[in-house]
Amino acid sequence: MSQDVILEARGLSKEFKGFIAVKEVNLQVRRGTIHALIGPNGAGKSTVFNLLTKFLTPTRGQILYKGRDITAMRPADVALLGLVRSFQISAVFPHLSVLENVRVALQRPLGTSFHFWKSESSLANLRDRAMELIEAVNLTPWAHHTAAELPYGRKRALEIATTLALDPEVMLLDEPLAGMGHEDIERTAALIKRVSADRTILMVEHNLSVVAHLSDTITVLRRGEILAEGPYDVVSRNPQVMEAYMGTGEVGHA
Amino acid sequence: MAAKSHANPSQATIAVRQPGQDNASRLILVGLGLAAAVAAPFVLYPVFVMKVLCFALFACAFNLLIGFAGLLSFGHAAFFGGAAYITAHAAKVWGLSPEISILLGTAFAGLLGLAVGALAIRRQGIYFAMITLALSQMVFFMALQLKFTGGEDGIQGVPRGHLFGAIDLNDPLAMYYFVLAVFLIGFALIWRTVHSPFGQVLKAIRENEPRAISLGYRTERYKLLAFVLSASLAGLAGGTKSLVFQLASLTDVTWQMSGEVVLMTLLGGMGTLFGPVVGAGIVVTLESYLAGTNLPVPVVIGAIFVVCVLVFRRGIVGELQALMARRRKA
C-alpha cells in the first residue's frame, strides 16, 4: 500500500500568530489518482495546498514526496522534482504570448536561462513541443495572442498547458474550475481527466458536486482538520459532511 | 459568461501582429536614429549630445530593471555616480587610459550592484526601493567623507587621455564618436538581454513571480543577475560621463539623481526599449533650456512628472506603441 503513495503529509500543522489554520493533517495521495481536497471557506484547503508546494512553511509535520522528505525544500526545487502547482487566480504571464507562456516553462532544461548574451532564436526548437501542448488544450488559434487577451476559461487551459510543459508527475491544481461558466467547467473537467492519464492530480475545490465524477478520492476539510475521506459515494453520504460542510442534508446540489 | 462575450478565434486571428511589417518600420527608425546620431555633433553642441547619450544609457540601464524585471530601484545614482568617481580617479591619479578607467568604473558599479542587489532582492515592492535608497545614501555619504572623492569639490580636471593610446579624446569629435560607440554597445547589450532566454525568464518573473517559481525558477537569482547588469550599465554611463565633463561630483550620487532617472524612464516609456532614450533626451534638453531662464527647474520637472502619471502612464513611446497597435487592429 505505502509504495504507491506518491505524496504524503504527516501531522501537518500551520499556525498564524496563534490561529491554527491547519491542524494535524495526515494525507496520502496515491499514484495515478485524482484526489480532491474540498471544504467550505476557511477550511484550510489553500493553506494545505501552499504547504504541500512549499509556498508556506509548516509549523509542524512532514511532507514526503516519493518517500523523500521535502519539508525543508525550496518551492522552485520542488517543481524540478516533478511536483508542479497551479494557482487560484489564473496564473498566466499576461503580456507574453500564449506560445511564450508555454515556452518559458519548456526552456529551463536547456540550461541557458541565465544566458543574457544569447539570442531568443536559440529557443526556436522548443516551438514544436510548445505548439503540441497548446494544441492539446485547444488553444492553437490563440497561439500568437497575448495571454491577457484570452477569456477566463481559456486562461485556465493555458495554465494547464504551461504546467504540463514540465511533464510533472504530480499536478496540484488550486480551484481549477472556480469562477467558470458551465461550458468552461465541462471542458476543463474533461481536460483534467484527459491529462490525468499518466500522472497524479491533487486538486482543491470549493464545491463537492464539481469534483464528484472527476476524483477517485475526496478529502473533506473543516476548520483545518480532516473530516472525512473516501470516494464520492462514501463521502457524500457521511452525515457529518452533510451537516457540517453543506449545512443541509443535500450534498452536491449546493 | 466572459467566454461568450469574447471574440471567437477566427475573428481574433485577424488581429494577429505582423512581425515582418513591424521589423521593417523598426529598421527604418533605427537607421534614421543612427544617421541623426552621427550628424548630431555638426548641428548641436557635442557636449550636450554626449550628456544626452550618457543619461540615455543610464535610463536604459535603469529600465532594464524596472521595465523588464519589475524592480523599482531608488538608488541607481550610487552606481552611476560611484563609477564616475572610480573612472575619474583611475584616469587622473593612476593615469590609466580612458577605456581601462571606464571599465574599472563599470566593474566597480557591478560589484556594488551585487552587494546592494543581494540585500535588496530579499524584499519586494516599496521595501525593495527603500533598501536601495538607504544603501545609495550610504554611498553618497562615503563620497562626501572619503579623501579620494574630494568631498564637495569632487574630482576635477579629469584627463580624457588617448583611447587605446592612439586617439586623442580631447578632440570633441573623437570624444563624441567614442561616447556614441559606448552608448551603442550598452544599448545593444540591453537589447540582446531583453531578447534572450534570460530575458524571457525575467519577463515571466515581472508578470507573475509565484508562477515563475512554481515552474522551477529560483527567481531571486534571476533578479540578482538583472540587478548586477543594470548597475554595471549605469556605471558604464556614469564613468563615460565623468570623462565627458572631466569631472566626478556629488551631484551624480545624490538621491535626486536616482529620482531623475526614474522620471526619464517613466516619461519616455517604461518597458519599451527606446522610451528611456526619448525621456532622457527631453529631460536633459529641458534642464539645459531652463537653466537659461528664471523658472525653477525642479518645479517644472515635477509638474511634467505629474502630468505624465495622470495623462500618459505608458510614457511617450509606450503611448505611441499602444496607438499604433490599436490602429493596426482597427
Coordinates of C-alpha atoms in Angstrom, one line a residue:
Chain A
M1 CA 0.0 0.0 0.0
S2 CA 2.6 2.5 1.1
Q3 CA 4.7 2.2 -2.1
D4 CA 2.0 3.6 -4.3
V5 CA 1.6 6.7 -2.1
I6 CA 3.4 9.4 -4.1
L7 CA 2.7 12.4 -1.9
E8 CA 2.1 12.3 1.8
A9 CA 1.6 14.7 4.7
R10 CA 2.2 13.6 8.2
G11 CA 0.9 15.6 11.1
L12 CA 0.9 18.7 9.1
S13 CA 0.1 21.9 11.1
K14 CA 0.2 25.6 10.3
E15 CA -0.3 28.3 12.8
F16 CA -0.6 32.0 12.0
K17 CA 0.1 34.1 15.2
G18 CA -2.0 31.8 17.4
F19 CA -4.6 31.0 14.8
I20 CA -4.4 27.3 13.8
A21 CA -5.2 27.2 10.1
V22 CA -4.3 23.6 9.6
K23 CA -4.2 21.0 12.4
E24 CA -2.5 17.6 12.3
V25 CA -3.5 16.8 8.7
N26 CA -2.5 13.3 7.5
L27 CA -3.0 13.0 3.8
Q28 CA -1.9 10.3 1.4
V29 CA -2.2 10.8 -2.3
R30 CA -1.9 7.6 -4.3
R31 CA 0.0 7.5 -7.5
G32 CA -2.1 7.8 -10.6
T33 CA -5.3 9.0 -9.0
I34 CA -7.2 12.2 -9.0
H35 CA -7.5 13.4 -5.4
A36 CA -9.7 16.3 -4.4
L37 CA -9.4 18.4 -1.3
I38 CA -12.6 20.1 -0.6
G39 CA -14.2 22.1 2.2
P40 CA -16.0 25.3 2.9
N41 CA -14.4 28.7 3.0
G42 CA -11.7 29.0 5.7
A43 CA -11.4 25.2 6.0
G44 CA -7.7 25.4 5.3
K45 CA -7.7 23.9 1.8
S46 CA -5.5 26.6 0.3
T47 CA -3.2 26.5 3.3
V48 CA -2.7 22.8 3.0
F49 CA -2.1 23.3 -0.7
N50 CA 0.5 26.0 -0.1
L51 CA 2.2 23.9 2.5
L52 CA 2.5 20.9 0.1
T53 CA 4.0 23.0 -2.6
K54 CA 6.3 24.8 -0.2
F55 CA 4.9 28.2 -0.7
L56 CA 4.3 28.2 3.1
T57 CA 6.5 26.6 5.7
P58 CA 4.6 24.2 8.1
T59 CA 4.7 24.9 11.8
R60 CA 4.9 21.1 12.5
G61 CA 4.8 18.0 10.5
Q62 CA 6.4 16.4 7.5
I63 CA 5.8 16.3 3.8
L64 CA 7.1 13.3 1.8
Y65 CA 7.3 13.0 -1.9
K66 CA 8.0 9.6 -3.3
G67 CA 9.2 8.7 0.2
R68 CA 11.7 11.6 0.3
D69 CA 11.3 14.3 2.9
I70 CA 10.8 17.6 1.1
T71 CA 9.7 19.6 4.2
A72 CA 12.7 21.9 4.0
M73 CA 13.0 22.3 0.3
R74 CA 12.5 25.5 -1.7
P75 CA 9.4 25.8 -3.9
A76 CA 11.4 26.2 -7.1
D77 CA 13.3 23.0 -6.3
V78 CA 10.1 21.0 -5.6
A79 CA 8.9 21.9 -9.0
L80 CA 12.1 20.3 -10.5
L81 CA 11.3 17.0 -8.7
G82 CA 8.0 16.8 -10.6
L83 CA 5.6 18.4 -8.2
V84 CA 4.1 21.4 -10.0
R85 CA 1.2 23.6 -8.9
S86 CA -1.3 25.9 -10.4
F87 CA -2.9 28.9 -8.7
Q88 CA -6.3 30.0 -7.6
I89 CA -6.3 33.2 -9.7
S90 CA -5.4 32.2 -13.2
A91 CA -1.6 32.3 -13.2
V92 CA -0.5 33.2 -16.7
F93 CA 2.1 35.7 -17.9
P94 CA -0.4 38.2 -19.3
H95 CA 1.9 40.2 -21.6
L96 CA 3.6 37.2 -23.1
S97 CA 2.0 35.4 -26.0
V98 CA 0.4 32.1 -25.4
L99 CA 3.3 30.4 -27.2
E100 CA 5.8 32.3 -25.0
N101 CA 3.9 31.3 -21.9
V102 CA 4.3 27.7 -22.6
R103 CA 7.9 28.1 -24.0
V104 CA 9.1 29.7 -20.8
A105 CA 8.1 26.5 -18.9
L106 CA 9.9 24.4 -21.5
Q107 CA 13.2 26.4 -21.7
R108 CA 14.6 25.7 -18.2
P109 CA 16.1 22.2 -19.0
L110 CA 18.1 23.8 -21.9
G111 CA 20.3 25.3 -19.1
T112 CA 20.5 28.6 -20.9
S113 CA 18.1 30.6 -18.8
F114 CA 20.9 32.8 -17.4
H115 CA 22.4 33.4 -20.8
F116 CA 21.6 37.0 -21.4
W117 CA 24.0 37.2 -24.3
K118 CA 22.2 34.5 -26.4
S119 CA 19.6 35.2 -29.0
E120 CA 16.0 34.4 -28.3
S121 CA 16.1 32.4 -31.5
S122 CA 18.0 29.7 -29.6
L123 CA 14.6 28.8 -28.1
A124 CA 13.1 28.2 -31.6
N125 CA 13.4 24.4 -31.4
L126 CA 11.1 24.4 -28.4
R127 CA 8.4 25.7 -30.7
D128 CA 7.1 22.4 -31.9
R129 CA 6.7 21.0 -28.4
A130 CA 5.0 24.2 -27.2
M131 CA 2.6 24.1 -30.1
E132 CA 1.8 20.4 -29.3
L133 CA 0.9 21.4 -25.8
I134 CA -1.1 24.4 -27.0
E135 CA -3.0 22.1 -29.4
A136 CA -3.7 19.6 -26.5
V137 CA -5.7 22.3 -24.7
N138 CA -7.3 23.6 -27.9
L139 CA -5.6 27.0 -27.9
T140 CA -3.9 26.8 -31.3
P141 CA -5.9 29.7 -32.8
W142 CA -4.7 31.9 -29.9
A143 CA -1.0 30.9 -30.0
H144 CA 0.2 34.3 -31.0
H145 CA -2.1 36.4 -28.9
T146 CA -1.0 37.7 -25.5
A147 CA -2.4 35.7 -22.6
A148 CA -4.2 38.8 -21.4
E149 CA -6.5 38.6 -24.4
L150 CA -7.8 35.2 -23.6
P151 CA -11.2 34.7 -22.0
Y152 CA -11.1 33.4 -18.4
G153 CA -11.7 29.7 -19.2
R154 CA -9.0 29.7 -21.8
K155 CA -6.6 31.2 -19.4
R156 CA -7.1 28.2 -17.2
A157 CA -6.5 26.0 -20.1
L158 CA -3.2 27.8 -20.9
E159 CA -2.2 27.4 -17.3
I160 CA -2.7 23.7 -17.6
A161 CA -0.7 23.6 -20.8
T162 CA 2.1 25.5 -19.1
T163 CA 2.0 23.1 -16.1
L164 CA 2.0 20.1 -18.5
A165 CA 5.1 21.5 -20.2
L166 CA 7.1 20.5 -17.1
D167 CA 5.7 17.0 -17.6
P168 CA 5.0 16.8 -13.8
E169 CA 4.4 13.5 -12.0
V170 CA 2.1 15.3 -9.7
M171 CA -0.1 18.2 -10.7
L172 CA -1.6 20.3 -7.9
L173 CA -4.5 22.4 -9.1
D174 CA -5.8 25.2 -6.9
E175 CA -9.5 25.5 -7.7
P176 CA -9.1 24.9 -11.4
L177 CA -12.8 25.3 -12.0
A178 CA -13.5 28.3 -9.8
G179 CA -15.2 31.3 -11.4
M180 CA -16.0 29.4 -14.7
G181 CA -19.2 29.3 -16.6
H182 CA -21.0 26.0 -17.2
E183 CA -19.4 25.3 -20.6
D184 CA -15.9 26.1 -19.4
I185 CA -16.4 23.8 -16.4
E186 CA -17.2 20.8 -18.6
R187 CA -14.4 21.5 -21.0
T188 CA -11.8 22.0 -18.3
A189 CA -13.0 19.0 -16.3
A190 CA -12.7 16.9 -19.4
L191 CA -9.2 18.3 -19.9
I192 CA -8.2 17.5 -16.3
K193 CA -9.5 13.9 -16.8
R194 CA -7.5 13.6 -20.0
V195 CA -4.2 14.8 -18.7
S196 CA -4.6 12.7 -15.6
A197 CA -4.0 9.6 -17.7
D198 CA -0.4 9.1 -16.7
R199 CA 0.0 11.3 -13.7
T200 CA -1.3 12.1 -10.3
I201 CA -3.6 15.1 -9.6
L202 CA -4.4 16.7 -6.3
M203 CA -7.0 19.4 -6.7
V204 CA -8.5 21.9 -4.3
E205 CA -12.2 22.6 -4.9
H206 CA -14.8 24.5 -3.1
N207 CA -17.7 22.6 -4.4
L208 CA -18.3 18.9 -3.9
S209 CA -20.6 18.4 -6.9
V210 CA -18.0 19.6 -9.3
V211 CA -15.4 17.0 -8.3
A212 CA -17.9 14.2 -7.8
H213 CA -17.3 12.4 -11.1
L214 CA -13.8 13.6 -11.6
S215 CA -12.0 12.3 -8.5
D216 CA -11.1 8.9 -7.2
T217 CA -10.6 10.1 -3.6
I218 CA -12.1 13.1 -1.8
T219 CA -10.8 14.5 1.4
V220 CA -13.1 16.9 3.2
L221 CA -11.5 19.5 5.4
R222 CA -13.2 21.6 8.1
R223 CA -11.6 24.1 10.3
G224 CA -8.2 22.9 9.4
E225 CA -8.9 19.2 10.2
I226 CA -9.8 16.2 8.1
L227 CA -13.5 15.5 8.5
A228 CA -13.9 12.6 6.1
E229 CA -12.1 10.8 3.3
G230 CA -13.0 8.3 0.6
P231 CA -14.7 8.0 -2.8
Y232 CA -17.6 10.4 -3.6
D233 CA -20.3 7.8 -2.7
V234 CA -18.9 7.3 0.8
V235 CA -18.1 10.9 1.5
S236 CA -21.3 12.4 0.2
R237 CA -23.3 10.0 2.4
N238 CA -21.3 10.8 5.5
P239 CA -23.7 12.6 7.9
Q240 CA -21.0 14.8 9.4
V241 CA -20.1 16.0 5.9
M242 CA -23.7 16.6 5.0
E243 CA -24.4 18.5 8.2
A244 CA -21.1 20.4 8.8
Y245 CA -20.0 21.1 5.3
M246 CA -23.2 21.7 3.4
G247 CA -25.4 22.7 6.3
T248 CA -28.2 20.9 4.6
G249 CA -29.0 17.2 4.1
E250 CA -28.3 17.5 0.4
V251 CA -24.8 17.2 -0.8
G252 CA -23.8 18.0 -4.3
H253 CA -26.6 20.4 -5.2
A254 CA -25.2 23.4 -3.3
Chain B
M1 CA -20.1 34.5 -19.2
A2 CA -16.8 36.1 -20.0
A3 CA -16.1 33.4 -22.6
K4 CA -19.2 34.2 -24.6
S5 CA -18.7 37.9 -24.9
H6 CA -15.2 37.4 -26.2
A7 CA -14.2 37.3 -29.8
N8 CA -14.2 33.9 -31.4
P9 CA -10.8 32.6 -32.7
S10 CA -11.5 33.2 -36.4
Q11 CA -12.3 36.8 -35.7
A12 CA -9.4 37.2 -33.4
T13 CA -6.8 35.8 -35.8
I14 CA -7.2 38.9 -38.0
A15 CA -5.7 41.0 -35.2
V16 CA -2.5 38.9 -35.0
R17 CA 0.6 41.0 -35.1
Q18 CA 2.5 41.1 -38.4
P19 CA 6.1 40.8 -37.4
G20 CA 7.5 41.4 -40.9
Q21 CA 6.0 44.8 -41.2
D22 CA 6.9 45.7 -37.6
N23 CA 10.6 44.8 -38.2
A24 CA 10.8 46.8 -41.4
S25 CA 9.5 50.0 -39.9
R26 CA 11.7 49.5 -36.8
L27 CA 14.8 49.1 -39.0
I28 CA 13.9 52.4 -40.8
L29 CA 13.5 54.1 -37.4
V30 CA 16.8 52.7 -36.1
G31 CA 18.6 53.8 -39.4
L32 CA 17.2 57.3 -39.1
G33 CA 18.2 57.4 -35.4
L34 CA 21.7 56.3 -36.2
A35 CA 22.0 58.9 -39.0
A36 CA 20.8 61.6 -36.7
A37 CA 23.3 60.5 -34.0
V38 CA 26.2 60.6 -36.5
A39 CA 25.2 64.0 -37.8
A40 CA 24.3 65.5 -34.4
P41 CA 27.7 67.0 -33.4
F42 CA 27.7 69.1 -36.6
V43 CA 24.3 70.6 -35.6
L44 CA 24.3 70.7 -31.8
Y45 CA 26.9 71.2 -29.2
P46 CA 28.8 67.9 -28.9
V47 CA 29.0 68.1 -25.1
F48 CA 25.2 68.5 -24.9
V49 CA 24.6 65.5 -27.1
M50 CA 27.2 63.5 -25.2
K51 CA 25.3 64.3 -22.0
V52 CA 22.1 63.1 -23.5
L53 CA 23.8 59.9 -24.6
C54 CA 25.2 59.2 -21.1
F55 CA 21.8 59.8 -19.5
A56 CA 20.1 57.8 -22.1
L57 CA 22.3 54.9 -21.4
F58 CA 21.8 55.4 -17.6
A59 CA 18.0 55.4 -18.2
C60 CA 18.1 52.3 -20.4
A61 CA 20.1 50.5 -17.7
F62 CA 17.5 51.5 -15.1
N63 CA 14.7 50.5 -17.4
L64 CA 16.2 47.0 -17.8
L65 CA 15.5 46.6 -14.1
I66 CA 12.1 48.2 -13.7
G67 CA 10.7 47.6 -17.2
F68 CA 11.8 44.0 -17.7
A69 CA 12.2 42.6 -14.2
G70 CA 9.7 44.8 -12.5
L71 CA 12.1 46.0 -9.8
L72 CA 12.0 49.7 -8.8
S73 CA 15.4 50.7 -7.6
F74 CA 15.6 54.1 -6.0
G75 CA 19.3 54.0 -5.6
H76 CA 20.7 53.9 -9.1
A77 CA 22.7 57.1 -8.6
A78 CA 25.1 55.1 -6.4
F79 CA 26.1 53.1 -9.5
F80 CA 26.1 56.0 -11.9
G81 CA 28.0 58.4 -9.6
G82 CA 30.1 55.7 -7.9
A83 CA 31.5 54.6 -11.3
A84 CA 32.1 58.2 -12.2
Y85 CA 34.4 58.6 -9.1
I86 CA 36.3 55.4 -9.8
T87 CA 36.8 56.3 -13.5
A88 CA 37.9 59.8 -12.7
H89 CA 40.3 58.6 -10.1
A90 CA 41.7 55.9 -12.3
A91 CA 42.3 58.4 -15.2
K92 CA 43.6 61.3 -13.1
V93 CA 45.5 59.8 -10.2
W94 CA 46.6 56.4 -11.7
G95 CA 47.0 57.8 -15.1
L96 CA 45.2 54.9 -16.8
S97 CA 43.9 55.0 -20.3
P98 CA 40.2 56.1 -20.8
E99 CA 38.9 52.7 -21.8
I100 CA 40.5 51.0 -18.8
S101 CA 39.3 53.7 -16.5
I102 CA 35.7 53.3 -17.7
L103 CA 35.9 49.5 -17.4
L104 CA 37.1 49.9 -13.8
G105 CA 34.2 52.2 -13.1
T106 CA 31.8 49.7 -14.7
A107 CA 33.3 46.8 -12.7
F108 CA 33.0 48.8 -9.5
A109 CA 29.4 49.5 -10.2
G110 CA 28.8 45.9 -11.0
L111 CA 30.3 44.7 -7.7
L112 CA 28.4 47.4 -5.8
G113 CA 25.3 46.2 -7.6
L114 CA 26.0 42.7 -6.5
A115 CA 26.2 43.8 -2.8
V116 CA 23.2 46.1 -2.9
G117 CA 21.2 43.7 -5.0
A118 CA 21.9 40.7 -2.8
L119 CA 20.4 42.6 0.2
A120 CA 17.6 44.3 -1.6
I121 CA 16.1 41.4 -3.6
R122 CA 15.1 39.7 -0.4
R123 CA 12.2 42.2 -0.2
Q124 CA 9.5 43.3 -2.6
G125 CA 8.0 46.5 -3.9
I126 CA 8.4 49.5 -1.7
Y127 CA 10.7 47.8 0.7
F128 CA 13.0 46.9 -2.2
A129 CA 13.0 50.6 -3.2
M130 CA 13.7 51.7 0.3
I131 CA 16.6 49.4 0.8
T132 CA 18.2 50.6 -2.5
L133 CA 17.6 54.2 -1.4
A134 CA 19.2 53.6 2.0
L135 CA 22.3 51.9 0.6
S136 CA 22.7 54.5 -2.1
Q137 CA 22.6 57.2 0.6
M138 CA 25.4 55.4 2.3
V139 CA 27.4 55.7 -0.9
F140 CA 26.6 59.4 -1.0
F141 CA 27.9 60.0 2.5
M142 CA 31.0 57.9 1.7
A143 CA 31.6 60.1 -1.3
L144 CA 31.2 63.1 0.9
Q145 CA 33.6 61.9 3.5
L146 CA 36.3 59.9 1.8
K147 CA 39.5 61.5 0.8
F148 CA 39.9 60.4 -2.8
T149 CA 36.5 61.7 -3.8
G150 CA 37.4 65.3 -2.9
G151 CA 34.2 66.0 -0.9
E152 CA 32.3 69.0 -2.1
D153 CA 34.8 69.7 -4.8
G154 CA 34.6 66.3 -6.4
I155 CA 37.4 65.2 -8.8
Q156 CA 38.1 68.0 -11.2
G157 CA 40.2 68.2 -14.3
V158 CA 40.0 64.6 -15.2
P159 CA 42.1 64.0 -18.3
R160 CA 40.3 62.4 -21.3
G161 CA 43.5 60.8 -22.4
H162 CA 44.2 58.8 -25.6
L163 CA 41.8 56.0 -26.5
F164 CA 43.8 52.8 -27.0
G165 CA 46.8 55.0 -26.6
A166 CA 46.2 56.4 -30.1
I167 CA 43.1 58.5 -30.5
D168 CA 43.2 61.9 -28.7
L169 CA 39.9 62.3 -26.9
N170 CA 40.5 66.0 -26.3
D171 CA 39.3 66.4 -29.9
P172 CA 35.5 67.0 -29.4
L173 CA 34.5 64.9 -32.4
A174 CA 36.7 62.0 -31.4
M175 CA 35.2 62.1 -27.9
Y176 CA 31.7 62.3 -29.3
Y177 CA 32.1 59.2 -31.5
F178 CA 33.6 57.4 -28.6
V179 CA 30.6 58.2 -26.4
L180 CA 28.3 57.2 -29.2
A181 CA 30.1 53.9 -29.5
V182 CA 29.8 53.3 -25.8
F183 CA 26.1 54.1 -25.9
L184 CA 25.5 51.8 -28.8
I185 CA 27.4 48.9 -27.2
G186 CA 25.4 49.4 -23.9
F187 CA 22.2 49.7 -25.8
A188 CA 22.9 46.6 -27.9
L189 CA 23.7 44.6 -24.8
I190 CA 20.4 45.7 -23.2
W191 CA 18.5 44.8 -26.4
R192 CA 20.2 41.4 -26.5
T193 CA 19.4 40.8 -22.8
V194 CA 15.8 41.6 -23.3
H195 CA 15.6 39.3 -26.3
S196 CA 17.5 36.4 -24.7
P197 CA 16.5 33.2 -22.9
F198 CA 17.3 35.1 -19.7
G199 CA 15.1 38.0 -20.8
Q200 CA 12.2 35.6 -21.3
V201 CA 12.5 34.3 -17.7
L202 CA 12.9 37.9 -16.5
K203 CA 9.7 38.9 -18.2
A204 CA 7.9 35.9 -16.7
I205 CA 9.1 37.0 -13.3
R206 CA 7.9 40.5 -13.9
E207 CA 4.5 39.2 -15.0
N208 CA 3.9 36.7 -12.2
E209 CA 6.7 35.8 -9.8
P210 CA 4.9 33.0 -7.9
R211 CA 4.1 31.3 -11.1
A212 CA 7.7 31.5 -12.3
I213 CA 8.7 29.9 -9.0
S214 CA 6.2 27.1 -9.5
L215 CA 7.8 26.4 -12.9
G216 CA 11.1 25.7 -11.2
Y217 CA 12.8 29.1 -11.5
R218 CA 14.7 30.3 -8.4
T219 CA 13.6 33.9 -9.2
E220 CA 15.9 35.6 -6.7
R221 CA 18.9 34.6 -8.8
Y222 CA 17.5 36.0 -12.0
K223 CA 16.6 39.2 -10.3
L224 CA 20.1 39.5 -8.9
L225 CA 21.7 39.0 -12.3
A226 CA 19.3 41.6 -13.7
F227 CA 20.3 44.0 -10.9
V228 CA 24.0 43.5 -11.5
L229 CA 23.6 44.0 -15.3
S230 CA 21.6 47.1 -14.7
A231 CA 24.1 48.5 -12.1
S232 CA 27.1 47.8 -14.4
L233 CA 25.5 49.6 -17.3
A234 CA 24.5 52.5 -15.1
G235 CA 28.2 52.5 -14.1
L236 CA 29.3 52.5 -17.8
A237 CA 27.2 55.6 -18.3
G238 CA 28.5 57.3 -15.2
G239 CA 32.1 56.5 -15.9
T240 CA 31.8 57.8 -19.5
K241 CA 30.1 61.0 -18.2
S242 CA 33.0 61.7 -15.9
L243 CA 35.3 61.8 -18.9
V244 CA 32.9 63.9 -21.0
F245 CA 32.7 66.6 -18.3
Q246 CA 36.2 65.8 -16.9
L247 CA 34.5 65.8 -13.5
A248 CA 33.1 63.4 -11.0
S249 CA 30.9 65.2 -8.4
L250 CA 28.5 64.7 -5.6
T251 CA 25.6 65.6 -7.9
D252 CA 25.8 62.2 -9.6
V253 CA 25.4 60.2 -6.3
T254 CA 22.5 62.2 -4.8
W255 CA 19.1 60.7 -4.4
Q256 CA 17.8 63.4 -6.7
M257 CA 19.8 61.8 -9.5
S258 CA 18.1 58.4 -8.6
G259 CA 14.8 60.2 -8.9
E260 CA 15.7 61.8 -12.2
V261 CA 16.4 58.5 -13.9
V262 CA 13.0 57.3 -12.7
L263 CA 11.4 60.3 -14.3
M264 CA 13.3 59.9 -17.6
T265 CA 12.2 56.3 -17.8
L266 CA 8.6 56.9 -16.9
L267 CA 8.3 59.9 -19.2
G268 CA 9.8 58.0 -22.2
G269 CA 8.0 54.8 -21.6
M270 CA 8.9 52.1 -19.0
G271 CA 9.4 48.7 -20.5
T272 CA 10.0 50.0 -24.1
L273 CA 13.5 49.9 -25.5
F274 CA 13.6 53.4 -26.9
G275 CA 11.4 55.1 -24.2
P276 CA 14.3 55.9 -21.8
V277 CA 16.3 57.4 -24.7
V278 CA 13.5 59.7 -25.5
G279 CA 12.8 60.5 -21.8
A280 CA 16.5 61.3 -21.2
G281 CA 16.6 63.5 -24.3
I282 CA 13.6 65.5 -23.1
V283 CA 14.7 65.9 -19.5
V284 CA 18.3 66.9 -20.4
T285 CA 17.1 69.3 -23.1
L286 CA 14.6 70.9 -20.7
E287 CA 17.1 71.3 -17.9
S288 CA 19.7 73.0 -20.1
Y289 CA 17.0 75.2 -21.6
L290 CA 15.5 76.1 -18.2
A291 CA 19.0 76.9 -16.8
G292 CA 18.9 80.0 -19.0
T293 CA 15.6 81.2 -17.6
N294 CA 14.3 82.2 -14.2
L295 CA 12.0 79.2 -14.0
P296 CA 12.7 76.9 -11.1
V297 CA 13.9 73.6 -12.7
P298 CA 12.6 71.1 -10.1
V299 CA 9.1 72.6 -10.2
V300 CA 8.9 72.3 -13.9
I301 CA 10.3 68.8 -14.0
G302 CA 7.9 67.9 -11.1
A303 CA 4.9 69.3 -13.0
I304 CA 5.8 67.2 -16.1
F305 CA 6.1 64.2 -13.9
V306 CA 2.6 64.7 -12.5
V307 CA 1.1 65.2 -16.0
C308 CA 2.9 62.1 -17.2
V309 CA 1.5 60.0 -14.4
L310 CA -2.0 61.4 -14.8
V311 CA -2.4 61.6 -18.6
F312 CA 0.0 59.2 -20.3
R313 CA 1.0 56.5 -18.0
R314 CA 2.7 54.4 -20.6
G315 CA 5.1 57.2 -21.3
I316 CA 5.6 58.8 -24.7
V317 CA 7.0 55.8 -26.6
G318 CA 4.6 53.5 -24.7
E319 CA 1.6 55.6 -25.7
L320 CA 2.8 55.7 -29.3
Q321 CA 3.2 52.0 -29.5
A322 CA -0.3 51.5 -28.0
L323 CA -1.7 53.9 -30.5
M324 CA -0.1 52.0 -33.4
A325 CA -1.2 48.7 -32.1
R326 CA -4.8 50.0 -31.9
R327 CA -4.6 51.3 -35.4
R328 CA -3.4 48.1 -36.7
K329 CA -6.2 46.2 -35.1
A330 CA -8.9 48.7 -36.4

